[in-house]
XYZ file of N, CA and C in Angstrom:
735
model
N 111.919 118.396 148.723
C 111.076 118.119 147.559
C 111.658 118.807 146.328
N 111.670 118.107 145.402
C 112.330 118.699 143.873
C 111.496 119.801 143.086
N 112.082 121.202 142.968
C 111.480 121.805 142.324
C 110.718 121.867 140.697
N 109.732 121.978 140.605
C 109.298 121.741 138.996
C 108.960 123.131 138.128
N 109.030 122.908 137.125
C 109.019 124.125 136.296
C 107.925 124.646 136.029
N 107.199 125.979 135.827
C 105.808 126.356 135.590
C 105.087 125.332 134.455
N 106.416 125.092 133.475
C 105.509 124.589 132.082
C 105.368 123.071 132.525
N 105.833 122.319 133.916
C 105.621 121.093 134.462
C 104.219 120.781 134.963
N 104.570 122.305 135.770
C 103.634 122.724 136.474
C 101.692 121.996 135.331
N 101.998 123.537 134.667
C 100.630 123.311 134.172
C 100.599 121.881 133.144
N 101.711 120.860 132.878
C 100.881 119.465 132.477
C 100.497 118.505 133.258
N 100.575 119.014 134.496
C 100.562 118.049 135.425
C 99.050 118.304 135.446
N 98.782 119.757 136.025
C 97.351 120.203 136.563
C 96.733 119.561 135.214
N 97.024 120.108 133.933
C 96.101 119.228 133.017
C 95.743 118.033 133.041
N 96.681 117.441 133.052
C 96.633 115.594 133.414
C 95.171 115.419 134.703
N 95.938 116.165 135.623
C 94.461 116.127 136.815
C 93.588 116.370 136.376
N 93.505 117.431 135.876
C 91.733 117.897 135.477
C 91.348 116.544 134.281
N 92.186 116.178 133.429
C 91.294 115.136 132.726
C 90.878 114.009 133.306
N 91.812 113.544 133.765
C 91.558 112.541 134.962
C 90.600 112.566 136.231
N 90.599 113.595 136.451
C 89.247 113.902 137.350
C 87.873 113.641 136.693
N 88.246 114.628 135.704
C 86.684 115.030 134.674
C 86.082 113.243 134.360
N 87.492 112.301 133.908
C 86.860 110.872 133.406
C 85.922 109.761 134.644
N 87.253 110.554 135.702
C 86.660 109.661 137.091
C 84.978 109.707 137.491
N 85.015 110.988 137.604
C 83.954 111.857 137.889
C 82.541 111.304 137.080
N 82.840 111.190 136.118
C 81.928 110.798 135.106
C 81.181 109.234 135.426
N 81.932 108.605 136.696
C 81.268 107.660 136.590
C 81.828 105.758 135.882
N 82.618 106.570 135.571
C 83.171 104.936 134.819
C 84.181 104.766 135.817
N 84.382 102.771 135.497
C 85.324 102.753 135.843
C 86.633 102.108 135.573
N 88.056 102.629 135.615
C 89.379 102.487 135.277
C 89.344 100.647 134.909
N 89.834 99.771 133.977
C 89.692 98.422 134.069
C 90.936 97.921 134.792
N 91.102 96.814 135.319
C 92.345 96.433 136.031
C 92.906 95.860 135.152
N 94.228 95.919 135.212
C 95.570 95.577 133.979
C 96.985 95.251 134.668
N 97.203 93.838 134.391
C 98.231 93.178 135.221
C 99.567 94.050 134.179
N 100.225 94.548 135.229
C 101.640 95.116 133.798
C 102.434 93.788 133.152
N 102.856 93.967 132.174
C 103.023 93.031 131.427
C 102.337 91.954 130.974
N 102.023 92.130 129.826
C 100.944 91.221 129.192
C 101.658 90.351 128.554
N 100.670 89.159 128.455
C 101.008 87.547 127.779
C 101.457 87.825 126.637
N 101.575 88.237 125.719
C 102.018 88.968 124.201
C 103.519 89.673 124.662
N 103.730 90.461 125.635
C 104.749 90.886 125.860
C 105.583 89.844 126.060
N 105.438 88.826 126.921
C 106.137 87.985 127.749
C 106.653 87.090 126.796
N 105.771 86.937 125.780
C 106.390 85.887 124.275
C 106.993 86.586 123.660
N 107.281 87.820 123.667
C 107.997 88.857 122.986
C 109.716 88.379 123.888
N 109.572 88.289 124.797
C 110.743 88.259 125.711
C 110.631 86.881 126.951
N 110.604 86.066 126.352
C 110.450 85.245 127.274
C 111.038 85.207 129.153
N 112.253 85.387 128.436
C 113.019 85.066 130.085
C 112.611 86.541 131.204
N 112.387 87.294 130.819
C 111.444 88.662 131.733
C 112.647 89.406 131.834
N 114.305 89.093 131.041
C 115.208 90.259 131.666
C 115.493 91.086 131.175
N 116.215 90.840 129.860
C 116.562 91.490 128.730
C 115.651 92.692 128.299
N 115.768 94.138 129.079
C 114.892 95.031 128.028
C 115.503 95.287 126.893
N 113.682 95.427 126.159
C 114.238 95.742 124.470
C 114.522 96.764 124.052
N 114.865 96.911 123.004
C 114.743 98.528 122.036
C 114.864 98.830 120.994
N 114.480 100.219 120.245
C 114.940 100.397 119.028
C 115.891 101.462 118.760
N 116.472 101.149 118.114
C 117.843 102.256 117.850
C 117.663 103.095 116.564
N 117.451 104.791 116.848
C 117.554 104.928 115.271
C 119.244 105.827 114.938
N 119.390 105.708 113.928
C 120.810 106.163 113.928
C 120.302 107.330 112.709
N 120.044 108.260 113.236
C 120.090 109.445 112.573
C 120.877 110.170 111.490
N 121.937 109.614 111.526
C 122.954 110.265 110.718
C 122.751 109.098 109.479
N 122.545 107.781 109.741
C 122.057 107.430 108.317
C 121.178 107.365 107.515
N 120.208 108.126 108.055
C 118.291 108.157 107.435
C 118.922 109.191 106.220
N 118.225 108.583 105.254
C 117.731 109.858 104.156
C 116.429 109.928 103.869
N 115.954 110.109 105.006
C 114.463 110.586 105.175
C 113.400 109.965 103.700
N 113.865 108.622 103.278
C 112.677 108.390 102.647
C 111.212 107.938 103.209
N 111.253 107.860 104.337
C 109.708 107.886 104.791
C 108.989 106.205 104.962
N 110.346 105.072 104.482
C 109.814 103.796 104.525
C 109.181 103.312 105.547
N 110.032 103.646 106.836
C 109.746 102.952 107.951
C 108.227 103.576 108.699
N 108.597 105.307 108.508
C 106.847 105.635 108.407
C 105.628 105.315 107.845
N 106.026 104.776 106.362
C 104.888 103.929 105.541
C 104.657 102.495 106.366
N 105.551 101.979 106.696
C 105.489 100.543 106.970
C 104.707 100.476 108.248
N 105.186 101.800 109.049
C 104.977 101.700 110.415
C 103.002 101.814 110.028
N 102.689 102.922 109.232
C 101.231 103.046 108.786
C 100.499 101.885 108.486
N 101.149 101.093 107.537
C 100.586 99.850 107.045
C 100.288 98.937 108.079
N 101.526 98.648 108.436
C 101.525 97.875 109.630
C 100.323 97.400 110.646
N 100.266 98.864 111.046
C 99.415 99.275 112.092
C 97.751 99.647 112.045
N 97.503 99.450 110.777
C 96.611 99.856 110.050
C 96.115 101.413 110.245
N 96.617 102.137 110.424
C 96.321 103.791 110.862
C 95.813 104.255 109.631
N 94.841 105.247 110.134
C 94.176 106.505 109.190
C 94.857 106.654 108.429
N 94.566 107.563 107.315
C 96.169 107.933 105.822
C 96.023 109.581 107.117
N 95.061 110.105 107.583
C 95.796 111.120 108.781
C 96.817 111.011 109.509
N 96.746 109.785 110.137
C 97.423 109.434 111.365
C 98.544 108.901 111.233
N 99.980 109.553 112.220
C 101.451 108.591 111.623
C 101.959 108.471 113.265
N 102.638 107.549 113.547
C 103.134 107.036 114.490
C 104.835 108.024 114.911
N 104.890 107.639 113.573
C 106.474 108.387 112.887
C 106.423 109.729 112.294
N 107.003 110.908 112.856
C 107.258 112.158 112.830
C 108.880 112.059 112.588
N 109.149 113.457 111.743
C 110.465 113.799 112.211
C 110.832 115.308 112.413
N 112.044 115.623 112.752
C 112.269 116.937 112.976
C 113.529 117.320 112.002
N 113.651 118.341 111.118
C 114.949 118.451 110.542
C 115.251 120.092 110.733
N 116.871 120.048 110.180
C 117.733 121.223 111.086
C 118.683 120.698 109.751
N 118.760 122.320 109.370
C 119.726 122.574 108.295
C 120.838 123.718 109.043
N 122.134 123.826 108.590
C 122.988 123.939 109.303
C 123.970 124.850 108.204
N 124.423 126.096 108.279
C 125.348 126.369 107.448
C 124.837 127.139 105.811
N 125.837 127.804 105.125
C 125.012 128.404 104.020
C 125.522 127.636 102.889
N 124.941 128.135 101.854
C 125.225 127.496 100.714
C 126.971 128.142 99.961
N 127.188 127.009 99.149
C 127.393 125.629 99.220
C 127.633 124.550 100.039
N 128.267 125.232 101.736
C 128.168 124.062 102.536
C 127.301 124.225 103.918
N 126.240 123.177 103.410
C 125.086 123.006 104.314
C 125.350 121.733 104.048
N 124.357 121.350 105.961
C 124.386 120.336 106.543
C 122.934 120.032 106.951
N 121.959 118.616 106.373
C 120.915 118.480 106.594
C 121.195 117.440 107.801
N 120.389 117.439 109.069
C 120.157 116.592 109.650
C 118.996 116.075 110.210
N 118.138 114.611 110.216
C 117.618 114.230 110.486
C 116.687 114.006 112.238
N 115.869 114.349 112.218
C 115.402 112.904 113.740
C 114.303 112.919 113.916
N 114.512 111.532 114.288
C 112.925 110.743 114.180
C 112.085 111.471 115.712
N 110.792 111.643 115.453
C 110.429 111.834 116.809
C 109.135 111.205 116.776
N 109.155 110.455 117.602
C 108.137 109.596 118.007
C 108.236 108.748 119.369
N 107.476 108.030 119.718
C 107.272 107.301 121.337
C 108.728 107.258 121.261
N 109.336 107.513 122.374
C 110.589 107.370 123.368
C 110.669 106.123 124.425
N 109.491 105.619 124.742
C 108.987 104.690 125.299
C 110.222 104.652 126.562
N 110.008 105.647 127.323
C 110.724 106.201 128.751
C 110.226 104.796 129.382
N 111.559 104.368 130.324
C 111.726 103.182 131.603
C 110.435 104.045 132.562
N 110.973 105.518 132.843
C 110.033 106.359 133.786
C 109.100 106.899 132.692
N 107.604 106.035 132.803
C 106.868 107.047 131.823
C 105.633 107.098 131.894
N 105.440 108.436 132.393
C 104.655 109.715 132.998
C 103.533 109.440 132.597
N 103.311 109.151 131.108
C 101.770 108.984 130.497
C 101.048 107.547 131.093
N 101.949 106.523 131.442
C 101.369 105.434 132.322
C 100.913 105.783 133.295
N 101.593 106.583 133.836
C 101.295 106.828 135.494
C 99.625 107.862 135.509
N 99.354 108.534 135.204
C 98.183 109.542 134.642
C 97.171 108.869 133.785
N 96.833 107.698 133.047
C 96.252 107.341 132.315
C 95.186 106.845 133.146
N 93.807 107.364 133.293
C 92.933 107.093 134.185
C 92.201 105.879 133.818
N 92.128 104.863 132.657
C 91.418 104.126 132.418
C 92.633 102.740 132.072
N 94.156 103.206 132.648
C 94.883 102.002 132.224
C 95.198 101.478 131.008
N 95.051 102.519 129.696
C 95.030 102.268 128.714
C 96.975 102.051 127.886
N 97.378 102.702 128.817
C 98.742 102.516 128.727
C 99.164 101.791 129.957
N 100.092 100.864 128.843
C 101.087 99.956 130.197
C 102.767 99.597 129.786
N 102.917 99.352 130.903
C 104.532 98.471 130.374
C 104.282 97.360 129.947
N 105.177 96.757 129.037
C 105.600 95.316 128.483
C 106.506 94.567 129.060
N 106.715 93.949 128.972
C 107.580 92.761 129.863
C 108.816 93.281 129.321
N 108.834 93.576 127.937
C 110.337 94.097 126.887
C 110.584 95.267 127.476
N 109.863 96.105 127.954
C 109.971 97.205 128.516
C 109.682 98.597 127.492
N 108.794 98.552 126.415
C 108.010 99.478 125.478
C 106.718 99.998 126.197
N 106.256 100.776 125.793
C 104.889 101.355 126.455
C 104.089 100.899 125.565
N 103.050 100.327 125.776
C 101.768 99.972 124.863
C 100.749 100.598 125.094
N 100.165 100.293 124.671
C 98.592 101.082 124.631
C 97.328 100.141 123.954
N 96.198 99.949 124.633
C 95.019 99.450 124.313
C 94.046 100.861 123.668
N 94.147 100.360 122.470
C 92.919 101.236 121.692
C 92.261 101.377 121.956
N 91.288 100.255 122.173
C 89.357 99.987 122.641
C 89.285 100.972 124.274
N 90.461 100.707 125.403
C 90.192 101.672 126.110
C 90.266 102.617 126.487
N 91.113 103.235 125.163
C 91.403 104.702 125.561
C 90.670 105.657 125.092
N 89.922 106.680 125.802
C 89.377 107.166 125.786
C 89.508 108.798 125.483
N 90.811 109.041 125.312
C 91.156 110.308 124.036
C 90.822 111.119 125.479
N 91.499 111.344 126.814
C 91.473 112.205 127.545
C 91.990 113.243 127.280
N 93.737 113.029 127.020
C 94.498 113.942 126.585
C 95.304 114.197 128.128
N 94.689 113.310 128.779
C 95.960 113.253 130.082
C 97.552 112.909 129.542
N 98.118 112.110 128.603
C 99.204 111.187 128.301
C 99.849 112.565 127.950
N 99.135 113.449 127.065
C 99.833 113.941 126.363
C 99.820 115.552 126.572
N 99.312 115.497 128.341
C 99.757 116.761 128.682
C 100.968 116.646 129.756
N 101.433 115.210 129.887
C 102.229 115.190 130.650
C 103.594 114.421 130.204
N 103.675 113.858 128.399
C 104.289 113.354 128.157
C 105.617 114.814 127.274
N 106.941 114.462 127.987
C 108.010 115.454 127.877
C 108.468 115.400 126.439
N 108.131 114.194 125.592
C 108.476 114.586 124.311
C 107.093 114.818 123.110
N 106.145 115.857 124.064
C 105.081 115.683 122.936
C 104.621 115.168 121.765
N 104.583 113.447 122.180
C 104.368 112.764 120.883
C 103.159 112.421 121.117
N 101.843 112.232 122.203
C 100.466 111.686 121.695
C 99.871 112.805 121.007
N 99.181 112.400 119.981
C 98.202 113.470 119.147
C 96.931 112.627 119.688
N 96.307 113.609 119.816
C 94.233 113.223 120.007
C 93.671 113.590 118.455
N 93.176 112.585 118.354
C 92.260 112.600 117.316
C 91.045 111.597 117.386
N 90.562 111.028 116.486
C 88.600 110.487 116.397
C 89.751 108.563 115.810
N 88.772 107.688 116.467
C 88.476 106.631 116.030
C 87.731 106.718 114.740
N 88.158 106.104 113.385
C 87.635 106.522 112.174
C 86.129 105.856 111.980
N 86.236 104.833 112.567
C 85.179 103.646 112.712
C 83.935 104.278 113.865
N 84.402 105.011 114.849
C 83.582 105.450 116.216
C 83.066 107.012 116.357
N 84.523 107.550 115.393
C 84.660 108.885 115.899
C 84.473 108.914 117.406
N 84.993 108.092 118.077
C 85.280 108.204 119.416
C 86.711 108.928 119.718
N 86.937 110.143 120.630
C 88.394 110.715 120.897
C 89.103 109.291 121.063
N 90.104 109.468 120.442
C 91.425 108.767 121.054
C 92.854 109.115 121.288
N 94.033 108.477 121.304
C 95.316 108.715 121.133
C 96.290 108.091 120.248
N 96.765 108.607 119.680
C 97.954 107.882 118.684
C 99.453 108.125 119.283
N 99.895 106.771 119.027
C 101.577 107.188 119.381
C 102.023 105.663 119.065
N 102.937 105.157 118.477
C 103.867 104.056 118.358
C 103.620 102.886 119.836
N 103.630 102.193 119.118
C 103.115 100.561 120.171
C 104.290 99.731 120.128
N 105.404 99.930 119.212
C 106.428 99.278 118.959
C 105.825 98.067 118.736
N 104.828 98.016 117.663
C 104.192 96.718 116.865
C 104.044 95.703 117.929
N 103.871 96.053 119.058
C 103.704 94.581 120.160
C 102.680 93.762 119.661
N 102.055 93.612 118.329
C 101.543 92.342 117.541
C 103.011 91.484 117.050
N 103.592 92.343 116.593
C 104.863 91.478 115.896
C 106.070 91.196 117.061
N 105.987 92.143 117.980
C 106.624 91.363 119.018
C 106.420 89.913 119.402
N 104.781 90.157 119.769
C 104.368 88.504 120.379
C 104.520 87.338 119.661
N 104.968 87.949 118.228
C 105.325 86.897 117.144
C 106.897 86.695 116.878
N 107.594 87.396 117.828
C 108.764 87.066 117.691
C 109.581 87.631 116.934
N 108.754 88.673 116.172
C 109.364 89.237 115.093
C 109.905 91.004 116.017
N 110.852 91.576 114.633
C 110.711 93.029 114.769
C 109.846 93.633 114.676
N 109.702 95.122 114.750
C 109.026 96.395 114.433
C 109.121 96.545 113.202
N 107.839 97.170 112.488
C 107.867 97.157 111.061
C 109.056 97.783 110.459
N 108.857 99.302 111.564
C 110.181 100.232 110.919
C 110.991 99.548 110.672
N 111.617 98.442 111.978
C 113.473 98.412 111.615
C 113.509 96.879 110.876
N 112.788 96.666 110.175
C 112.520 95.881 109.096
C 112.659 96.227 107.602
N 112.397 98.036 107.691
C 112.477 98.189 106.040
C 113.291 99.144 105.687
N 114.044 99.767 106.927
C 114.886 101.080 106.384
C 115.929 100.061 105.575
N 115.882 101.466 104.394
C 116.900 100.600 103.390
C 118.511 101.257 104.086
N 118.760 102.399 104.701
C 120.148 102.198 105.064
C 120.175 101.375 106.337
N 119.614 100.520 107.105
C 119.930 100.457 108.057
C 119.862 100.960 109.361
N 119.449 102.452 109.522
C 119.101 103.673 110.288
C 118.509 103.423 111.652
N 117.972 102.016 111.382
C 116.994 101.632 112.482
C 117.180 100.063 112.450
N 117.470 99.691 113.858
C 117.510 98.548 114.584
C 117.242 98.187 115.744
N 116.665 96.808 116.061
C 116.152 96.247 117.222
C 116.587 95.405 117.577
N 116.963 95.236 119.076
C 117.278 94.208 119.842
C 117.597 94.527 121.333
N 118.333 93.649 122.072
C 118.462 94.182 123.671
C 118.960 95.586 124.129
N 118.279 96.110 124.777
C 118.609 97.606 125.176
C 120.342 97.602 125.516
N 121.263 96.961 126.107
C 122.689 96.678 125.904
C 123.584 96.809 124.662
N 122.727 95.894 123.889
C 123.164 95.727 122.470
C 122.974 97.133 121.325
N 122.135 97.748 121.947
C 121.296 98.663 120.884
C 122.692 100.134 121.362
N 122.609 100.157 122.578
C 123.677 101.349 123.555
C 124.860 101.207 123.507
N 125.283 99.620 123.372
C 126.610 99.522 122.469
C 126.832 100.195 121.118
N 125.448 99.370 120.367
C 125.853 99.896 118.671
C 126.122 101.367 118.573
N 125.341 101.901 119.398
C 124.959 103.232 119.496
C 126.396 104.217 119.596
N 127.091 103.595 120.913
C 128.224 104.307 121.215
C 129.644 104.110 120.581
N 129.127 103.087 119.547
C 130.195 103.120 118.638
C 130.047 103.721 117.477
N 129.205 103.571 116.994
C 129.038 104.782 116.014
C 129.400 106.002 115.680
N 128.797 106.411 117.383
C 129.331 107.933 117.963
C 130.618 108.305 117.833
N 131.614 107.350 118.108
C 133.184 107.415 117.671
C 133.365 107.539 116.798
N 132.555 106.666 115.697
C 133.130 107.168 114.822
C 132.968 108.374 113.971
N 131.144 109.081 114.350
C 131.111 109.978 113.815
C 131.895 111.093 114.370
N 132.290 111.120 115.493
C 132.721 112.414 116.208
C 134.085 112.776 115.330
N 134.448 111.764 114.551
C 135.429 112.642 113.297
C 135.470 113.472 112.704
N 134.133 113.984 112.299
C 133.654 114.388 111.130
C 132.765 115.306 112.201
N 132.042 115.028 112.873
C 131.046 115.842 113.889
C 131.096 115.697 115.345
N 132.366 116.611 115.927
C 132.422 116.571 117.158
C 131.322 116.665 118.231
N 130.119 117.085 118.022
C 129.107 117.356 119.092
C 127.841 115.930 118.631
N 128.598 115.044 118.249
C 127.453 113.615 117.676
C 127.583 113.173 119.495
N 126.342 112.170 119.662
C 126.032 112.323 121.211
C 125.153 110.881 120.743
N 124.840 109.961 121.835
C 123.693 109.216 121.935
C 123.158 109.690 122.974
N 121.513 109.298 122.563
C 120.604 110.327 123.430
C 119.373 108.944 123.570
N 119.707 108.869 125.271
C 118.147 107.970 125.464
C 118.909 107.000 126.758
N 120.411 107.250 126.831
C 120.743 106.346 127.763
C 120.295 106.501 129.490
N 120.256 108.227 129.606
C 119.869 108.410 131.102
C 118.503 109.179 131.098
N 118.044 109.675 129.959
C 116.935 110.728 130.055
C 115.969 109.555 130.618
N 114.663 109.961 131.557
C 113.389 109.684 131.783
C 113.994 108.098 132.353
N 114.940 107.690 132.817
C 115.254 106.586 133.684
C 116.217 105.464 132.481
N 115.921 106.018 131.140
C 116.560 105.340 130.023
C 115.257 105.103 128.896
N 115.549 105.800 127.544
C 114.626 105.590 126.176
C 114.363 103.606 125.887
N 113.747 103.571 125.645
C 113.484 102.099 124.548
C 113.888 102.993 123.653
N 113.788 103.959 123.047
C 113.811 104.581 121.275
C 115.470 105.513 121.897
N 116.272 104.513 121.449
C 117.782 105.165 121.823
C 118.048 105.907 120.167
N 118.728 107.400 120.380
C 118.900 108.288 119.141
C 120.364 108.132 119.155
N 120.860 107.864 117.582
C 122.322 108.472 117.418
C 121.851 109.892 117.105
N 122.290 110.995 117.205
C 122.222 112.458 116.596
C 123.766 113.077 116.855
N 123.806 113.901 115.178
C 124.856 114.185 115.265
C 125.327 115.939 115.311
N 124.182 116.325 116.053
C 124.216 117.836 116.742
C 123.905 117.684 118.326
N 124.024 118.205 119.079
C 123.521 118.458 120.380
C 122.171 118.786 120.585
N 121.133 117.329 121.201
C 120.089 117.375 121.669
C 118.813 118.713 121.396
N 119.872 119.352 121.966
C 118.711 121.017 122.183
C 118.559 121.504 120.643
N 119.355 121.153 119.705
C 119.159 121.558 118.501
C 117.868 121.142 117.996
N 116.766 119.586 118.505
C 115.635 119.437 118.289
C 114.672 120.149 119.068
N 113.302 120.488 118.792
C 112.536 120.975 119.747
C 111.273 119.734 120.352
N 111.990 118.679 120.352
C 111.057 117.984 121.143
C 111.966 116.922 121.798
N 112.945 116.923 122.169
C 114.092 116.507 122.744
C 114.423 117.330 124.474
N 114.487 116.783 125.293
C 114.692 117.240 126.817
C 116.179 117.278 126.977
């Protein structure tokens, strides 16, 4: 049996205790076929997983794709889907700002599906994690067991009912055939969507070429958690973020 770490340890037990506490209570979990009809028009033929690529080294953090992603989605002016993390590098005059996005990773293996006592998270046929609003019930299971601490709990504005926030990868605009708001409006380019192949290609070419200029540039998302939907160019070594595994 594979050993786990204390700090595994206690998100797991958390996850249980919420999940107990909801069971317990009497309700019950709704049944949810994985992959939904919206997904499946997102990707017709069922093979091709999708993804989004952000390329870190070209963001200049104007915040579009976070606005868009807000609009989009209609979220609270509280609530953002899109986080980032930055890391300055070096003294003055030569410093080095670098970017990264942190938000849903939307893991092949992912933990917050598996723990979600009411089914409120699922896979997509594209292979993104979704989430049903109306049934989630703001346990805080997802996000004691999710490795890149991206669900925040907060109130339904309309219910003040607990809920969870985290990136859906617009699976409205999927089922329409379209992109994700984000990789629709970055003005450099920073962010793109299409087949998880295509996205790990772009990805690893890039990397060549940055490793000119920044020997420790890496793509990050190809093996972590079974493989990311949200594949990162970054052009420091992983551990330099603190919400990165």
């Amino acid at each position: 049996m594979a050993k786990i770490s204390r700090r595994q340890f206690m998100k797991l037990s958390a996850a249980g205790s919420a999940a107990a506490a909801f069971l317990t209570a009497g309700r019950e979990a709704p049944a949810r076929e994985p992959g939904t009809q919206e997904a499946r028009a997102a990707n017709p033929d069922g093979n091709s997983r999708m993804a989004l690529l952000m390329d870190n080294s070209l963001c200049v953090n104007c915040q579009s794709c976070r606005l868009a992603c807000q609009n989009e989605n209609n979220l609270p002016v509280s609530e953002k889907y899109i986080r980032f993390d930055y890391l300055d590098q070096g003294t003055f005059p030569d410093v080095k700002h670098h970017v990264n996005r942190h938000s849903c990773q939307h893991c092949a293996d992912a933990p917050c599906v598996d723990v979600c006592p009411v089914d409120a998270l699922y896979k997509g046929a594209e292979g993104f994690t979704h989430m049903d609003f109306e049934t989630c019930i703001g346990c805080g299971a997802c996000r004691a067991v999710c490795p890149f601490e991206v669900p925040v709990i907060s109130t339904d504005p309309e219910t003040e009912a607990p809920k969870m926030y985290k990136c859906n990868a617009c699976k409205h605009l999927l089922a329409d055939g379209q992109k994700p708001a984000c990789a629709t409006t970055c003005i450099t380019a920073a962010v793109d969507y299409g087949t998880w192949d295509e996205m790990l290609a772009k990805a690893e070419d890039r990397v060549r070429v940055l490793r000119q200029d920044y020997p420790d540039a890496n793509v990050y998302g190809e093996t972590q958690q079974d493989g990311l939907g949200l594949l990162l160019v970054l052009r420091t070594p992983p551990e330099d973020y603190p919400h990165l595994i």
